[in-house]
Coordinates of N, CA and C in Angstrom, one line a residue:
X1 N 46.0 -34.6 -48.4 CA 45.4 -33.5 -49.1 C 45.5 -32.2 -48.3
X2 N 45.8 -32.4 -47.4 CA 45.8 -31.3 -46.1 C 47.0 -30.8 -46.3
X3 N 48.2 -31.2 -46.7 CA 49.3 -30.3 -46.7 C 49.1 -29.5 -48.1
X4 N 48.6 -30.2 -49.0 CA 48.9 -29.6 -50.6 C 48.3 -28.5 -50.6
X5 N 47.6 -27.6 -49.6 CA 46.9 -26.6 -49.9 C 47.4 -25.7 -48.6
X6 N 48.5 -26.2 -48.1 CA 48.5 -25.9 -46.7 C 49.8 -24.2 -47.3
X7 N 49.2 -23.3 -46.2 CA 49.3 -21.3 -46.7 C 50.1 -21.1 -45.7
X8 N 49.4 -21.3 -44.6 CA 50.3 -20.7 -43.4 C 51.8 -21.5 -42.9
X9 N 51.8 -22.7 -43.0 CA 53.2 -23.1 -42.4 C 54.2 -22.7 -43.2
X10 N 54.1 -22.6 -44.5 CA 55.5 -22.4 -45.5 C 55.6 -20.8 -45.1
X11 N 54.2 -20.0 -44.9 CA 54.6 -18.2 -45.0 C 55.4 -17.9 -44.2
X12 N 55.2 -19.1 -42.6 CA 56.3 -18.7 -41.7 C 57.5 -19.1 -41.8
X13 N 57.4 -20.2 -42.1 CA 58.6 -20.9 -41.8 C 59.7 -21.1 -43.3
X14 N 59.4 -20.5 -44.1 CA 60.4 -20.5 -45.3 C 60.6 -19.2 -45.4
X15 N 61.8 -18.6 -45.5 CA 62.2 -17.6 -46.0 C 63.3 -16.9 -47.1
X16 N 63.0 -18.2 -47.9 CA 63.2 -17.7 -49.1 C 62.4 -18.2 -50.0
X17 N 62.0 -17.2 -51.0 CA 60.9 -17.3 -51.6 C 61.1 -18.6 -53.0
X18 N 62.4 -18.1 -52.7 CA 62.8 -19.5 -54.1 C 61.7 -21.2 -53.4
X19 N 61.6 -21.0 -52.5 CA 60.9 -22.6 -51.8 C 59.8 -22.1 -51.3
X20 N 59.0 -21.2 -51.4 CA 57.2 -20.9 -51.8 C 56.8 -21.9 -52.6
X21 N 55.6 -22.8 -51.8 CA 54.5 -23.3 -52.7 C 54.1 -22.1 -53.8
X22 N 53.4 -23.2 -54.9 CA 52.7 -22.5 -55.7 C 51.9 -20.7 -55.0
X23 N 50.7 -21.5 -54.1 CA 50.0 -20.9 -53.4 C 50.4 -19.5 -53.3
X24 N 51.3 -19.5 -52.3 CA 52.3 -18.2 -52.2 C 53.0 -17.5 -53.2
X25 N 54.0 -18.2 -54.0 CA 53.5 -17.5 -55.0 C 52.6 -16.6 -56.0
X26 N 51.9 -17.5 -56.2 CA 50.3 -16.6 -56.7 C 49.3 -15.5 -55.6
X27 N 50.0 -15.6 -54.7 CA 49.5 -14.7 -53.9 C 50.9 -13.1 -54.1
X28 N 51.3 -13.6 -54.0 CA 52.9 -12.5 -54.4 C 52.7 -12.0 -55.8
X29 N 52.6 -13.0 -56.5 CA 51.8 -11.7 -57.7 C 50.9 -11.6 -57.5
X30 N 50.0 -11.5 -57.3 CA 48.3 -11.1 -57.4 C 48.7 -9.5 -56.2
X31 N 49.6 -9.5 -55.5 CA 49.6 -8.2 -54.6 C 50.3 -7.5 -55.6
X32 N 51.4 -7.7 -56.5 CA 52.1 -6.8 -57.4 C 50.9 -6.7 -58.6
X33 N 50.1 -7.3 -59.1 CA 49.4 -7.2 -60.3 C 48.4 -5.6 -59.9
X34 N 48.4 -5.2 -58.5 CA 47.8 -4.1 -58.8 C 48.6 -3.0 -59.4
X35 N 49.9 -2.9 -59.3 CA 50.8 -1.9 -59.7 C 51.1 -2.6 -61.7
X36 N 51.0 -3.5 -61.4 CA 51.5 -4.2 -63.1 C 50.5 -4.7 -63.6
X37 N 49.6 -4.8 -64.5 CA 48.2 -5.2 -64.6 C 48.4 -6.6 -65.6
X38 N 49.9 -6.6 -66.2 CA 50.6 -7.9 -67.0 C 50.5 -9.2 -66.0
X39 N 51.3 -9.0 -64.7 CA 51.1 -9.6 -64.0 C 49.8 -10.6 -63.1
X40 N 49.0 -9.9 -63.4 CA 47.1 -10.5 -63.2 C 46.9 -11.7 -63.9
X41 N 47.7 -11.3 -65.4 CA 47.3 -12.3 -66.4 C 48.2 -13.7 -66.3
X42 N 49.3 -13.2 -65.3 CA 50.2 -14.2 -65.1 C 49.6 -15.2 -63.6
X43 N 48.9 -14.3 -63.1 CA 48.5 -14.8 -62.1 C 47.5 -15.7 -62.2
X44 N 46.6 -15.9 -63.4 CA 45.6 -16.7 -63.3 C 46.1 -17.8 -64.4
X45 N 46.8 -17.8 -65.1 CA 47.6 -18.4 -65.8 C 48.1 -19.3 -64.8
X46 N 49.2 -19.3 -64.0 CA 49.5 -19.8 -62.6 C 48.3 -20.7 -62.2
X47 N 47.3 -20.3 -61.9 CA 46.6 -20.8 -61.2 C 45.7 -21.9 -61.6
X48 N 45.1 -21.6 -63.3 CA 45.1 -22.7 -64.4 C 46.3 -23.9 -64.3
X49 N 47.7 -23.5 -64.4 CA 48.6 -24.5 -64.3 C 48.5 -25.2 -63.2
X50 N 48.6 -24.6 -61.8 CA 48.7 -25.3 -60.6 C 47.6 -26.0 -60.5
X51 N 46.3 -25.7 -61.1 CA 45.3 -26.9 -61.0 C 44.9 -28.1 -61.7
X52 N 45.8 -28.1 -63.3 CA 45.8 -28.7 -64.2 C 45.9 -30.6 -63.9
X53 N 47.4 -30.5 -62.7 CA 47.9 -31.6 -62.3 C 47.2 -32.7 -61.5
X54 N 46.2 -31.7 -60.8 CA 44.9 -32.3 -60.3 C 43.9 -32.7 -61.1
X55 N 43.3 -32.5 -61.3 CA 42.6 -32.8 -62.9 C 42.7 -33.8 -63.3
X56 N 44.2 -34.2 -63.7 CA 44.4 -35.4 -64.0 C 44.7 -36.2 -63.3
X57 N 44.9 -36.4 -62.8 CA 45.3 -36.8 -61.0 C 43.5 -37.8 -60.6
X58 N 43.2 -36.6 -60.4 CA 41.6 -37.6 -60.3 C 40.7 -37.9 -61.6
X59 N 41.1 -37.2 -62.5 CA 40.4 -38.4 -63.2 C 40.8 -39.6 -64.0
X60 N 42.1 -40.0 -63.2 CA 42.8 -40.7 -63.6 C 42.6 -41.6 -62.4
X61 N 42.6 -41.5 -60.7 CA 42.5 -42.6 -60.2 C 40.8 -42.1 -59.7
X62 N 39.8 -42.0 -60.3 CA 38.7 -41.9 -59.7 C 38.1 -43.1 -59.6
X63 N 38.0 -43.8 -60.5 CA 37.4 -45.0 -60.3 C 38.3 -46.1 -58.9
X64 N 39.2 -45.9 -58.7 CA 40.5 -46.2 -57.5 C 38.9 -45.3 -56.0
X65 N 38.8 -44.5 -56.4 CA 38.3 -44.3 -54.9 C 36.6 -44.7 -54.8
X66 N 36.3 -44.5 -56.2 CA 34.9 -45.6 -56.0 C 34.9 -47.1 -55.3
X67 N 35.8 -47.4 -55.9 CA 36.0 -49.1 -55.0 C 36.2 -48.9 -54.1
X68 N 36.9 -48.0 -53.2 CA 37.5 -48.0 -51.8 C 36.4 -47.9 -51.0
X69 N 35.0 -47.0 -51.7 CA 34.6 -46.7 -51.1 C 33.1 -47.9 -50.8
X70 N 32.9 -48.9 -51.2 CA 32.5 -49.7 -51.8 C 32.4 -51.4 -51.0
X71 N 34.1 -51.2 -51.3 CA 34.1 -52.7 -50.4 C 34.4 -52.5 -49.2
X72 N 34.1 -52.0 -48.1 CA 34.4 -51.8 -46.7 C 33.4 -51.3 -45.8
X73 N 32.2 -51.8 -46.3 CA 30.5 -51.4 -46.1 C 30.4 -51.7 -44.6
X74 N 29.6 -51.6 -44.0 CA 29.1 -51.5 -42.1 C 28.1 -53.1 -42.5
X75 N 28.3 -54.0 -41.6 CA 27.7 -55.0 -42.3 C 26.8 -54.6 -40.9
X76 N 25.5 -55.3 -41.2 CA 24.3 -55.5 -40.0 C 24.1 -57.0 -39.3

């Protein structure tokens, strides 16, 4: 979960933007959306999408981390 949200390693170390996470991206428009106000709308649009995958994602294996969390109790 730590990399999927991860900002700083790709800003340095990718330099070309064609291989920007989402993240970066939506940060790259959201600094042009002040000069383009079109752009804003794209921006949160973006951001609706990039979170959509998750969404389903856990509520598709939620019940998967209930049990994990379940059978591996601290016995006394």
């Amino acid at each position: 979960m730590h990399i999927w949200n991860n900002y700083f390693l790709p800003l340095v170390m990718l330099s070309d933007s064609r291989l920007h996470p989402v993240q970066l991206g939506l940060t790259t428009w959201l600094g042009y959306a002040d000069r383009q106000p079109v752009l804003y709308q794209y921006t949160v649009g973006g951001a609706l999408l990039s979170v959509l995958p998750l969404m389903v994602l856990m509520a598709v294996l939620q019940r998967y981390g209930r049990t994990g969390l379940t059978d591996g109790g601290v016995k006394a």
